[in-house]
Amino acid sequence: MKQEIKKIVIVGAGNVAWNLAKKLQVKQCYARNLDRAKEVAIRANAQYINDYNDLVKDADLYIISVADNAIHEVSEQLSKHISKESIVVHTSGTMPMEVLSNKIDNIGVFYPLQTFTKGKEVSWGEIPLFVEGNSKEVEQIIFNLAEKHSENPIILSSEKRKEIHISAVLVCNFTNHLYALAQKRLQKNNISFELLKPLIRESVGKMLDYKGDISDLQTGPAIRGDNKTTNAHLALLEEDSNLKEIYKTLSNSIFNGKF
Amino acid sequence: MKQEIKKIVIVGAGNVAWNLAKKLQVKQCYARNLDRAKEVAIRANAQYINDYNDLVKDADLYIISVADNAIHEVSEQLSKHISKESIVVHTSGTMPMEVLSNKIDNIGVFYPLQTFTKGKEVSWGEIPLFVEGNSKEVEQIIFNLAEKHSENPIILSSEKRKEIHISAVLVCNFTNHLYALAQKRLQKNNISFELLKPLIRESVGKMLDYKGDISDLQTGPAIRGDNKTTNAHLALLEEDSNLKEIYKTLSNSIFNGKF
């Protein structure tokens, strides 16, 4: 096993692969669909393939960046085609390291905590890179790679990585859904969502600058225990049972939580 | 009634009053607590009082910026002490205009859509100012004032204002709570919330730049229908029934909504 990772192959052609390929200057990209493999490969002038038999056999690192439920199968395929010396990692927030085939000696995780979109470059500097390895040696080698590409390389167990992923769902997926619900509700009332943007900018900005408990920043009717307003809102949401339930659940949590 | 508002009195000493006093260069500030009245008044070199008998009687505009449930009572007091020519507005997102005393001839609403904090100046330019008046004439006069202070002065009925306020609760109060819950959960696992901030910046930034349906931007296990991951998360949240319920409610809404 080489102490420094130089030759990297990426498997997958999704948002994470598209972004990692360029950052890590991969040498080869595999995807089932050759056009999609090409889309990722051209980011690093890499070779693109759709047949495992064409895989570079002696890369230092193979990165599996595919849907969670496909990771195991892909790693089984890799195990048949690559050198025993190579390291294989996946990039998933939720899957344990051990989902990777036990026929591979050196396994690990390389999980960048960011929301990626094809076509949109992200600024890598501040993105935390969570790494894990199945031996101290492997872990150190992956960590060194992470350190080269992020100001925030962090060794983290699969268990803790799951906690990070749940939190990411809360602060990224769920907040996006609340924005979408508000936009939909306003559209029905012929009010532009643009009007809310200064408010969103200010309140998120305030939170990002804050160093203490974010619950200190809580405002609104629920934290004030202002039942008159929350009940008036619930009455307005009578026809919209989904939004009503969300409103009730979150208001109760704010009121009862009080941390 | 004067066609242009020049002399303004503010009643209240909360976050909104503190911010408005300076922006509108009020002449006088009333609050029950004289120290708090002073805190607001000094923002505009205004006079501060805690006795209704000391009120300037001929101001063009009286702004009531107090808790929702106190607006009516304050307006009753004002009606005894001010000129019939004056206009009285409140600054609430939820209360109808008519909560103001019917002993006052000229009433309206002046609602800045922003989250305010004492001690933190906001940039007023882009903040929408929603106005309403009980006659075309009053409404126009208040609108003119709003136009002087905001790039976004908007005449809006009490009904529509309520919709704006519900949406503000979703995008401001509820998202803050989700950030707070994530922070609390991570603290329990000795993981710093700072690590999530690049992700939050990126995902909110993406949403703010987007001109289409925000639901297009939805990512995460729920929208993918990835039950394996959502069930794994729910299992991890078993001990935390509050967060578990929120997770379930929002995930279902994302999955079923699909707009």
Short mmCIF file of C-alpha atoms in Angstrom, two decimals:
data_model
loop_
_atom_site.label_atom_id
_atom_site.label_comp_id
_atom_site.label_asym_id
_atom_site.label_seq_id
_atom_site.Cartn_x
_atom_site.Cartn_y
_atom_site.Cartn_z
CA MET A 1 0.00 0.00 0.00
CA LYS A 2 1.38 3.38 -0.98
CA GLN A 3 1.68 5.97 1.75
CA GLU A 4 0.50 8.76 -0.46
CA ILE A 5 -2.53 8.63 -2.68
CA LYS A 6 -1.80 9.75 -6.21
CA LYS A 7 -3.77 7.69 -8.69
CA ILE A 8 -7.51 7.88 -8.05
CA VAL A 9 -10.43 6.21 -9.82
CA ILE A 10 -14.00 7.27 -9.24
CA VAL A 11 -17.04 5.03 -9.65
CA GLY A 12 -20.32 6.85 -10.13
CA ALA A 13 -21.56 9.85 -12.06
CA GLY A 14 -23.81 11.74 -9.65
CA ASN A 15 -23.49 15.16 -8.04
CA VAL A 16 -20.76 14.12 -5.60
CA ALA A 17 -18.72 12.31 -8.28
CA TRP A 18 -19.00 15.32 -10.61
CA ASN A 19 -17.58 17.59 -7.92
CA LEU A 20 -14.96 15.20 -6.53
CA ALA A 21 -13.58 14.24 -9.94
CA LYS A 22 -12.25 17.73 -10.55
CA LYS A 23 -11.11 18.42 -7.02
CA LEU A 24 -9.15 15.17 -6.74
CA GLN A 25 -8.04 15.09 -10.38
CA VAL A 26 -9.12 11.50 -10.86
CA LYS A 27 -7.49 9.41 -13.57
CA GLN A 28 -10.48 7.32 -14.56
CA CYS A 29 -14.24 7.36 -14.15
CA TYR A 30 -16.53 4.35 -14.33
CA ALA A 31 -20.30 4.57 -14.72
CA ARG A 32 -22.80 2.14 -16.23
CA ASN A 33 -23.82 4.85 -18.68
CA LEU A 34 -20.84 5.91 -20.76
CA ASP A 35 -22.20 9.38 -21.51
CA ARG A 36 -22.57 10.08 -17.81
CA ALA A 37 -19.10 8.68 -17.13
CA LYS A 38 -17.76 11.07 -19.74
CA GLU A 39 -19.55 14.04 -18.17
CA VAL A 40 -17.63 13.40 -14.95
CA ALA A 41 -14.34 12.35 -16.54
CA ILE A 42 -13.91 15.49 -18.63
CA ARG A 43 -13.75 17.49 -15.42
CA ALA A 44 -10.26 16.07 -14.91
CA ASN A 45 -9.27 15.01 -18.42
CA ALA A 46 -9.72 11.48 -17.15
CA GLN A 47 -10.50 8.29 -18.99
CA TYR A 48 -14.13 7.14 -18.94
CA ILE A 49 -15.32 3.56 -19.04
CA ASN A 50 -18.46 1.51 -18.53
CA ASP A 51 -16.91 -1.93 -18.27
CA TYR A 52 -15.23 -3.12 -15.07
CA ASN A 53 -12.73 -5.07 -17.18
CA ASP A 54 -11.29 -1.75 -18.34
CA LEU A 55 -10.58 -0.54 -14.82
CA VAL A 56 -7.11 0.65 -13.95
CA LYS A 57 -5.99 -2.16 -11.66
CA ASP A 58 -3.34 -0.45 -9.58
CA ALA A 59 -4.92 2.85 -8.51
CA ASP A 60 -4.07 3.97 -4.98
CA LEU A 61 -7.70 4.80 -4.26
CA TYR A 62 -11.09 3.83 -5.65
CA ILE A 63 -13.92 6.12 -4.63
CA ILE A 64 -17.42 4.66 -4.81
CA SER A 65 -19.87 7.51 -5.13
CA VAL A 66 -23.17 5.85 -5.99
CA ALA A 67 -26.61 5.49 -4.38
CA ASP A 68 -26.40 4.01 -0.88
CA ASN A 69 -28.14 0.79 -1.86
CA ALA A 70 -25.67 0.16 -4.71
CA ILE A 71 -22.44 0.61 -2.74
CA HIS A 72 -22.11 -2.99 -1.65
CA GLU A 73 -22.65 -4.45 -5.11
CA VAL A 74 -20.22 -2.03 -6.71
CA SER A 75 -17.57 -2.89 -4.12
CA GLU A 76 -18.05 -6.60 -4.87
CA GLN A 77 -17.38 -5.87 -8.54
CA LEU A 78 -14.32 -3.81 -7.69
CA SER A 79 -12.91 -6.58 -5.51
CA LYS A 80 -12.65 -8.77 -8.61
CA HIS A 81 -10.72 -6.25 -10.66
CA ILE A 82 -8.29 -4.34 -8.48
CA SER A 83 -5.00 -4.83 -6.68
CA LYS A 84 -4.97 -6.05 -3.08
CA GLU A 85 -2.89 -3.00 -2.22
CA SER A 86 -5.57 -0.48 -3.23
CA ILE A 87 -7.85 1.37 -0.85
CA VAL A 88 -11.59 1.52 -1.53
CA VAL A 89 -13.80 4.18 0.08
CA HIS A 90 -17.41 5.27 -0.24
CA THR A 91 -18.75 8.81 0.13
CA SER A 92 -22.03 8.17 1.93
CA GLY A 93 -23.16 9.97 5.08
CA THR A 94 -25.31 7.13 6.31
CA MET A 95 -23.76 3.83 5.30
CA PRO A 96 -21.27 2.21 7.67
CA MET A 97 -17.78 1.56 6.37
CA GLU A 98 -18.47 -2.18 6.56
CA VAL A 99 -20.99 -2.05 3.74
CA LEU A 100 -17.92 -2.35 1.52
CA SER A 101 -17.07 -5.88 0.41
CA ASN A 102 -15.11 -7.95 2.93
CA LYS A 103 -13.07 -9.24 0.00
CA ILE A 104 -11.29 -5.90 -0.02
CA ASP A 105 -8.45 -5.52 2.49
CA ASN A 106 -8.21 -1.74 2.77
CA ILE A 107 -11.49 0.09 3.13
CA GLY A 108 -12.65 3.44 4.39
CA VAL A 109 -14.97 6.41 4.08
CA PHE A 110 -14.44 9.81 2.49
CA TYR A 111 -17.55 11.89 3.20
CA PRO A 112 -17.64 15.57 2.25
CA LEU A 113 -20.40 17.33 4.18
CA GLN A 114 -21.93 19.53 1.53
CA THR A 115 -24.89 19.66 -0.80
CA PHE A 116 -23.59 19.15 -4.31
CA THR A 117 -25.14 19.92 -7.65
CA LYS A 118 -23.75 19.06 -11.05
CA GLY A 119 -22.83 22.22 -12.87
CA LYS A 120 -22.24 24.25 -9.73
CA GLU A 121 -18.71 24.50 -8.37
CA VAL A 122 -18.48 24.62 -4.59
CA SER A 123 -15.72 26.28 -2.61
CA TRP A 124 -13.94 23.33 -1.05
CA GLY A 125 -11.82 25.10 1.53
CA GLU A 126 -14.27 25.11 4.40
CA ILE A 127 -16.16 21.89 3.63
CA PRO A 128 -15.60 19.31 6.39
CA LEU A 129 -14.25 16.02 5.09
CA PHE A 130 -15.05 13.10 7.37
CA VAL A 131 -12.80 10.09 7.00
CA GLU A 132 -12.59 6.61 8.42
CA GLY A 133 -10.38 3.62 7.71
CA ASN A 134 -10.36 -0.04 8.72
CA SER A 135 -6.81 0.24 10.08
CA LYS A 136 -4.76 3.07 11.58
CA GLU A 137 -2.57 3.03 8.52
CA VAL A 138 -5.41 3.23 6.00
CA GLU A 139 -7.13 5.89 8.05
CA GLN A 140 -3.98 8.03 8.11
CA ILE A 141 -3.49 7.74 4.37
CA ILE A 142 -7.09 8.81 3.69
CA PHE A 143 -6.80 11.58 6.28
CA ASN A 144 -3.69 12.94 4.55
CA LEU A 145 -5.63 13.13 1.29
CA ALA A 146 -8.51 14.93 3.06
CA GLU A 147 -6.05 17.35 4.64
CA LYS A 148 -4.73 18.29 1.23
CA HIS A 149 -8.21 19.27 0.08
CA SER A 150 -10.01 20.69 3.10
CA GLU A 151 -9.33 22.94 6.05
CA ASN A 152 -11.59 20.59 8.01
CA PRO A 153 -10.39 16.98 7.71
CA ILE A 154 -11.90 14.95 10.52
CA ILE A 155 -11.60 11.31 11.53
CA LEU A 156 -15.06 10.15 12.52
CA SER A 157 -16.61 6.76 13.27
CA SER A 158 -19.53 5.41 11.24
CA GLU A 159 -21.78 5.92 14.29
CA LYS A 160 -20.95 9.60 14.65
CA ARG A 161 -21.16 10.10 10.91
CA LYS A 162 -24.80 9.00 11.11
CA GLU A 163 -25.46 11.74 13.65
CA ILE A 164 -23.92 14.29 11.32
CA HIS A 165 -26.12 13.01 8.54
CA ILE A 166 -29.33 13.26 10.59
CA SER A 167 -28.38 16.83 11.49
CA ALA A 168 -27.72 17.60 7.85
CA VAL A 169 -31.21 16.36 7.01
CA LEU A 170 -32.64 18.74 9.62
CA VAL A 171 -30.71 21.85 8.59
CA CYS A 172 -30.68 21.26 4.84
CA ASN A 173 -33.52 19.03 3.62
CA PHE A 174 -36.16 20.01 6.18
CA THR A 175 -35.48 23.74 6.03
CA ASN A 176 -35.67 23.57 2.23
CA HIS A 177 -39.06 21.92 2.55
CA LEU A 178 -40.29 24.71 4.84
CA TYR A 179 -39.16 27.28 2.28
CA ALA A 180 -40.98 25.31 -0.43
CA LEU A 181 -44.18 25.10 1.66
CA ALA A 182 -44.11 28.84 2.33
CA GLN A 183 -43.58 29.57 -1.34
CA LYS A 184 -46.48 27.32 -2.33
CA ARG A 185 -48.78 28.89 0.25
CA LEU A 186 -47.88 32.41 -0.87
CA GLN A 187 -48.35 31.49 -4.54
CA LYS A 188 -51.92 30.45 -3.75
CA ASN A 189 -52.42 33.93 -2.33
CA ASN A 190 -50.71 35.69 -5.23
CA ILE A 191 -47.90 36.93 -3.02
CA SER A 192 -44.32 36.69 -4.25
CA PHE A 193 -41.90 34.59 -2.21
CA GLU A 194 -39.24 37.16 -3.10
CA LEU A 195 -40.70 39.35 -0.35
CA LEU A 196 -39.55 36.84 2.29
CA LYS A 197 -35.95 36.75 1.13
CA PRO A 198 -34.64 39.72 3.14
CA LEU A 199 -36.14 38.11 6.24
CA ILE A 200 -34.52 34.77 5.47
CA ARG A 201 -31.15 36.38 4.76
CA GLU A 202 -31.24 38.27 8.04
CA SER A 203 -32.39 35.40 10.24
CA VAL A 204 -30.00 32.81 8.79
CA GLY A 205 -27.18 35.34 8.85
CA LYS A 206 -27.86 36.07 12.51
CA MET A 207 -27.80 32.35 13.30
CA LEU A 208 -24.56 31.71 11.37
CA ASP A 209 -22.82 34.53 13.23
CA TYR A 210 -24.03 33.36 16.63
CA LYS A 211 -21.66 31.37 18.80
CA GLY A 212 -24.03 30.38 21.61
CA ASP A 213 -27.16 28.22 21.82
CA ILE A 214 -29.26 28.82 18.72
CA SER A 215 -32.39 28.37 20.82
CA ASP A 216 -31.50 31.79 22.33
CA LEU A 217 -32.38 33.30 18.96
CA GLN A 218 -35.85 31.77 18.79
CA THR A 219 -38.58 34.31 18.07
CA GLY A 220 -42.22 34.05 17.03
CA PRO A 221 -45.57 33.18 18.57
CA ALA A 222 -44.69 29.66 19.77
CA ILE A 223 -41.76 30.63 22.00
CA ARG A 224 -43.79 33.54 23.42
CA GLY A 225 -46.57 31.09 24.28
CA ASP A 226 -48.84 33.34 22.22
CA ASN A 227 -51.73 30.89 21.78
CA LYS A 228 -53.98 33.50 20.27
CA THR A 229 -51.71 33.84 17.27
CA THR A 230 -50.86 30.15 16.90
CA ASN A 231 -54.56 29.28 17.08
CA ALA A 232 -55.40 31.93 14.50
CA HIS A 233 -52.74 30.45 12.23
CA LEU A 234 -54.04 26.93 12.75
CA ALA A 235 -57.55 28.13 11.87
CA LEU A 236 -56.24 29.63 8.63
CA LEU A 237 -54.53 26.32 7.84
CA GLU A 238 -57.73 24.32 8.41
CA GLU A 239 -57.98 23.35 4.71
CA ASP A 240 -54.33 22.42 4.51
CA SER A 241 -54.08 19.43 6.83
CA ASN A 242 -50.46 18.66 5.96
CA LEU A 243 -49.18 22.15 6.71
CA LYS A 244 -51.42 22.31 9.77
CA GLU A 245 -49.79 19.20 11.22
CA ILE A 246 -46.32 20.55 10.55
CA TYR A 247 -47.26 23.88 12.13
CA LYS A 248 -48.64 22.16 15.21
CA THR A 249 -45.73 19.74 15.62
CA LEU A 250 -43.04 22.39 15.34
CA SER A 251 -44.89 24.95 17.47
CA ASN A 252 -45.34 22.40 20.23
CA SER A 253 -41.69 21.47 20.05
CA ILE A 254 -40.64 25.13 20.28
CA PHE A 255 -43.00 25.83 23.17
CA ASN A 256 -42.23 22.67 25.15
CA GLY A 257 -38.58 22.43 24.28
CA LYS A 258 -37.42 25.72 25.65
CA PHE A 259 -34.17 23.79 26.01
CA MET B 1 -55.10 65.50 8.16
CA LYS B 2 -51.71 66.44 6.74
CA GLN B 3 -50.80 64.94 3.39
CA GLU B 4 -47.23 64.31 4.42
CA ILE B 5 -46.17 62.67 7.63
CA LYS B 6 -43.50 64.61 9.44
CA LYS B 7 -44.03 64.44 13.18
CA ILE B 8 -44.05 60.86 14.42
CA VAL B 9 -44.56 59.46 17.93
CA ILE B 10 -43.79 55.85 18.78
CA VAL B 11 -45.44 53.86 21.56
CA GLY B 12 -43.50 50.82 22.71
CA ALA B 13 -39.89 49.96 23.46
CA GLY B 14 -39.34 46.53 21.91
CA ASN B 15 -37.16 45.39 19.03
CA VAL B 16 -39.35 46.90 16.33
CA ALA B 17 -39.70 50.24 18.14
CA TRP B 18 -35.94 50.40 18.72
CA ASN B 19 -35.30 49.96 15.00
CA LEU B 20 -38.15 52.14 13.71
CA ALA B 21 -37.38 55.06 16.05
CA LYS B 22 -34.10 55.74 14.32
CA LYS B 23 -35.24 55.02 10.80
CA LEU B 24 -38.28 57.31 11.06
CA GLN B 25 -36.61 59.90 13.30
CA VAL B 26 -39.49 59.93 15.76
CA LYS B 27 -40.04 62.99 17.93
CA GLN B 28 -41.28 61.25 21.06
CA CYS B 29 -41.31 57.79 22.55
CA TYR B 30 -43.78 56.52 25.13
CA ALA B 31 -43.27 53.35 27.18
CA ARG B 32 -44.57 52.36 30.60
CA ASN B 33 -40.98 51.97 31.75
CA LEU B 34 -39.13 55.27 31.41
CA ASP B 35 -35.69 53.68 31.11
CA ARG B 36 -36.86 51.58 28.20
CA ALA B 37 -38.55 54.60 26.60
CA LYS B 38 -35.23 56.43 26.86
CA GLU B 39 -33.35 53.53 25.24
CA VAL B 40 -35.54 53.91 22.16
CA ALA B 41 -35.80 57.72 22.22
CA ILE B 42 -32.06 58.35 22.21
CA ARG B 43 -31.88 56.64 18.83
CA ALA B 44 -33.49 59.76 17.36
CA ASN B 45 -32.74 62.40 19.98
CA ALA B 46 -36.43 62.17 20.80
CA GLN B 47 -38.28 62.99 23.97
CA TYR B 48 -39.18 60.04 26.20
CA ILE B 49 -42.22 59.82 28.45
CA ASN B 50 -44.15 57.27 30.50
CA ASP B 51 -47.34 59.26 31.06
CA TYR B 52 -50.00 59.55 28.34
CA ASN B 53 -50.75 63.06 29.56
CA ASP B 54 -47.33 64.14 28.30
CA LEU B 55 -48.02 62.93 24.75
CA VAL B 56 -47.50 65.33 21.87
CA LYS B 57 -51.12 65.88 20.83
CA ASP B 58 -50.72 66.90 17.22
CA ALA B 59 -48.31 64.38 15.73
CA ASP B 60 -49.07 63.32 12.15
CA LEU B 61 -48.58 59.67 13.03
CA TYR B 62 -48.64 57.53 16.16
CA ILE B 63 -47.03 54.12 15.76
CA ILE B 64 -48.10 51.46 18.24
CA SER B 65 -45.37 48.86 18.43
CA VAL B 66 -46.29 46.72 21.42
CA ALA B 67 -47.26 43.08 22.05
CA ASP B 68 -50.27 42.03 19.96
CA ASN B 69 -52.53 41.62 22.97
CA ALA B 70 -51.79 45.17 24.19
CA ILE B 71 -52.47 47.01 20.92
CA HIS B 72 -56.16 47.57 21.53
CA GLU B 73 -55.75 48.93 25.03
CA VAL B 74 -52.92 51.26 24.00
CA SER B 75 -55.04 52.60 21.12
CA GLU B 76 -57.89 53.29 23.56
CA GLN B 77 -55.50 55.35 25.67
CA LEU B 78 -54.20 57.21 22.64
CA SER B 79 -57.74 58.06 21.52
CA LYS B 80 -58.15 60.14 24.69
CA HIS B 81 -55.02 62.18 24.18
CA ILE B 82 -54.49 62.92 20.52
CA SER B 83 -55.91 65.10 17.75
CA LYS B 84 -58.72 63.79 15.55
CA GLU B 85 -56.53 64.59 12.56
CA SER B 86 -53.77 62.18 13.53
CA ILE B 87 -53.23 58.75 12.03
CA VAL B 88 -52.64 55.75 14.31
CA VAL B 89 -51.03 52.54 13.01
CA HIS B 90 -49.79 49.33 14.52
CA THR B 91 -46.83 47.24 13.34
CA SER B 92 -48.15 43.72 13.86
CA GLY B 93 -48.06 40.98 11.26
CA THR B 94 -51.06 39.15 12.62
CA MET B 95 -53.51 41.64 14.09
CA PRO B 96 -56.18 43.09 11.79
CA MET B 97 -56.22 46.84 11.35
CA GLU B 98 -59.56 46.94 13.18
CA VAL B 99 -57.99 45.97 16.49
CA LEU B 100 -57.29 49.69 16.80
CA SER B 101 -59.87 51.66 18.78
CA ASN B 102 -62.96 52.70 16.82
CA LYS B 103 -62.74 56.05 18.60
CA ILE B 104 -59.87 56.92 16.29
CA ASP B 105 -60.85 58.20 12.84
CA ASN B 106 -57.69 57.49 10.86
CA ILE B 107 -56.15 54.08 11.38
CA GLY B 108 -53.81 51.81 9.53
CA VAL B 109 -50.98 49.30 9.58
CA PHE B 110 -47.24 49.75 9.02
CA TYR B 111 -45.67 46.28 9.07
CA PRO B 112 -41.99 45.85 8.24
CA LEU B 113 -41.29 42.22 7.34
CA GLN B 114 -38.04 41.59 9.12
CA THR B 115 -36.68 40.01 12.27
CA PHE B 116 -35.47 42.81 14.51
CA THR B 117 -33.12 42.76 17.45
CA LYS B 118 -32.27 45.67 19.71
CA GLY B 119 -28.66 46.62 19.26
CA LYS B 120 -28.43 45.30 15.71
CA GLU B 121 -29.00 47.73 12.85
CA VAL B 122 -30.74 46.23 9.84
CA SER B 123 -30.34 47.41 6.25
CA TRP B 124 -33.75 48.90 5.50
CA GLY B 125 -33.51 49.23 1.75
CA GLU B 126 -34.84 45.83 0.77
CA ILE B 127 -37.20 45.19 3.68
CA PRO B 128 -40.82 45.00 2.47
CA LEU B 129 -43.10 47.46 4.24
CA PHE B 130 -46.73 46.36 4.19
CA VAL B 131 -49.25 49.13 4.70
CA GLU B 132 -52.99 49.42 5.06
CA GLY B 133 -55.35 52.30 5.84
CA ASN B 134 -59.03 52.62 6.67
CA SER B 135 -59.55 55.05 3.77
CA LYS B 136 -57.90 55.57 0.41
CA GLU B 137 -56.52 58.87 1.67
CA VAL B 138 -55.02 57.45 4.86
CA GLU B 139 -53.64 54.49 2.98
CA GLN B 140 -51.92 56.75 0.45
CA ILE B 141 -50.35 58.89 3.17
CA ILE B 142 -48.96 55.85 4.97
CA PHE B 143 -47.83 54.38 1.65
CA ASN B 144 -45.91 57.55 0.86
CA LEU B 145 -44.08 57.27 4.16
CA ALA B 146 -43.28 53.60 3.45
CA GLU B 147 -42.02 54.52 -0.01
CA LYS B 148 -39.58 56.98 1.50
CA HIS B 149 -38.04 54.26 3.65
CA SER B 150 -38.22 51.06 1.62
CA GLU B 151 -37.69 49.87 -1.94
CA ASN B 152 -40.61 47.53 -1.29
CA PRO B 153 -43.67 49.47 -0.04
CA ILE B 154 -46.76 47.32 -0.55
CA ILE B 155 -50.44 47.92 0.15
CA LEU B 156 -51.81 44.70 1.62
CA SER B 157 -55.08 43.72 3.29
CA SER B 158 -55.16 42.37 6.84
CA GLU B 159 -56.13 38.95 5.42
CA LYS B 160 -53.11 38.74 3.11
CA ARG B 161 -50.86 40.10 5.84
CA LYS B 162 -51.79 37.06 7.92
CA GLU B 163 -50.61 34.79 5.11
CA ILE B 164 -47.32 36.64 5.00
CA HIS B 165 -46.99 36.20 8.74
CA ILE B 166 -47.65 32.45 8.64
CA SER B 167 -45.02 32.13 5.93
CA ALA B 168 -42.59 34.14 8.01
CA VAL B 169 -43.15 31.72 10.89
CA LEU B 170 -42.29 28.82 8.56
CA VAL B 171 -39.14 30.30 7.04
CA CYS B 172 -37.83 32.11 10.09
CA ASN B 173 -39.09 30.64 13.38
CA PHE B 174 -39.39 27.00 12.31
CA THR B 175 -36.09 26.88 10.45
CA ASN B 176 -34.37 28.42 13.48
CA HIS B 177 -35.85 25.67 15.62
CA LEU B 178 -34.50 23.00 13.27
CA TYR B 179 -31.04 24.56 13.51
CA ALA B 180 -31.38 24.58 17.31
CA LEU B 181 -32.47 20.93 17.39
CA ALA B 182 -29.54 19.90 15.20
CA GLN B 183 -27.13 21.82 17.40
CA LYS B 184 -28.50 20.20 20.54
CA ARG B 185 -28.32 16.73 19.02
CA LEU B 186 -24.72 17.25 17.88
CA GLN B 187 -23.71 18.66 21.27
CA LYS B 188 -24.89 15.41 22.88
CA ASN B 189 -22.51 13.60 20.52
CA ASN B 190 -19.62 16.02 21.11
CA ILE B 191 -19.72 17.25 17.52
CA SER B 192 -19.46 20.96 16.81
CA PHE B 193 -22.38 22.61 15.03
CA GLU B 194 -19.79 24.79 13.27
CA LEU B 195 -19.18 21.85 10.95
CA LEU B 196 -22.69 22.22 9.50
CA LYS B 197 -22.34 25.89 8.67
CA PRO B 198 -20.76 25.51 5.20
CA LEU B 199 -23.62 23.18 4.29
CA ILE B 200 -26.23 25.64 5.57
CA ARG B 201 -24.60 28.55 3.74
CA GLU B 202 -24.53 26.62 0.50
CA SER B 203 -28.06 25.26 0.65
CA VAL B 204 -29.71 28.53 1.72
CA GLY B 205 -27.62 30.44 -0.82
CA LYS B 206 -28.74 28.07 -3.56
CA MET B 207 -32.38 28.56 -2.55
CA LEU B 208 -32.10 32.36 -2.39
CA ASP B 209 -30.60 32.47 -5.89
CA TYR B 210 -33.24 30.17 -7.34
CA LYS B 211 -36.12 31.69 -9.25
CA GLY B 212 -38.27 28.62 -9.79
CA ASP B 213 -40.14 26.24 -7.48
CA ILE B 214 -38.06 25.65 -4.39
CA SER B 215 -39.35 22.08 -4.25
CA ASP B 216 -37.13 21.47 -7.33
CA LEU B 217 -34.14 21.87 -5.02
CA GLN B 218 -35.27 19.23 -2.54
CA THR B 219 -32.61 16.63 -1.76
CA GLY B 220 -32.20 13.98 0.92
CA PRO B 221 -33.60 10.55 1.75
CA ALA B 222 -37.29 11.54 1.97
CA ILE B 223 -37.62 12.90 -1.57
CA ARG B 224 -35.71 9.89 -2.92
CA GLY B 225 -38.17 7.60 -1.14
CA ASP B 226 -35.12 6.05 0.52
CA ASN B 227 -36.93 4.23 3.34
CA LYS B 228 -33.85 2.37 4.43
CA THR B 229 -32.17 5.62 5.44
CA THR B 230 -35.24 7.31 6.92
CA ASN B 231 -35.97 4.17 8.96
CA ALA B 232 -32.36 4.02 10.15
CA HIS B 233 -32.64 7.66 11.23
CA LEU B 234 -35.92 7.03 13.03
CA ALA B 235 -34.33 4.10 14.87
CA LEU B 236 -31.49 6.36 16.00
CA LEU B 237 -34.05 8.89 17.23
CA GLU B 238 -35.95 6.28 19.25
CA GLU B 239 -34.99 7.89 22.58
CA ASP B 240 -35.83 11.37 21.36
CA SER B 241 -39.58 11.19 20.79
CA ASN B 242 -39.95 14.90 20.04
CA LEU B 243 -37.33 14.94 17.31
CA LYS B 244 -38.59 11.62 16.03
CA GLU B 245 -42.06 13.04 15.52
CA ILE B 246 -40.69 16.09 13.72
CA TYR B 247 -38.53 13.87 11.52
CA LYS B 248 -41.48 11.67 10.64
CA THR B 249 -43.89 14.55 9.97
CA LEU B 250 -41.52 16.46 7.71
CA SER B 251 -40.26 13.36 5.88
CA ASN B 252 -43.83 12.29 5.12
CA SER B 253 -44.67 15.75 3.90
CA ILE B 254 -41.63 15.79 1.60
CA PHE B 255 -42.35 12.32 0.28
CA ASN B 256 -46.09 12.79 -0.20
CA GLY B 257 -46.00 16.40 -1.21
CA LYS B 258 -43.82 16.12 -4.24
CA PHE B 259 -45.77 19.23 -5.26
#
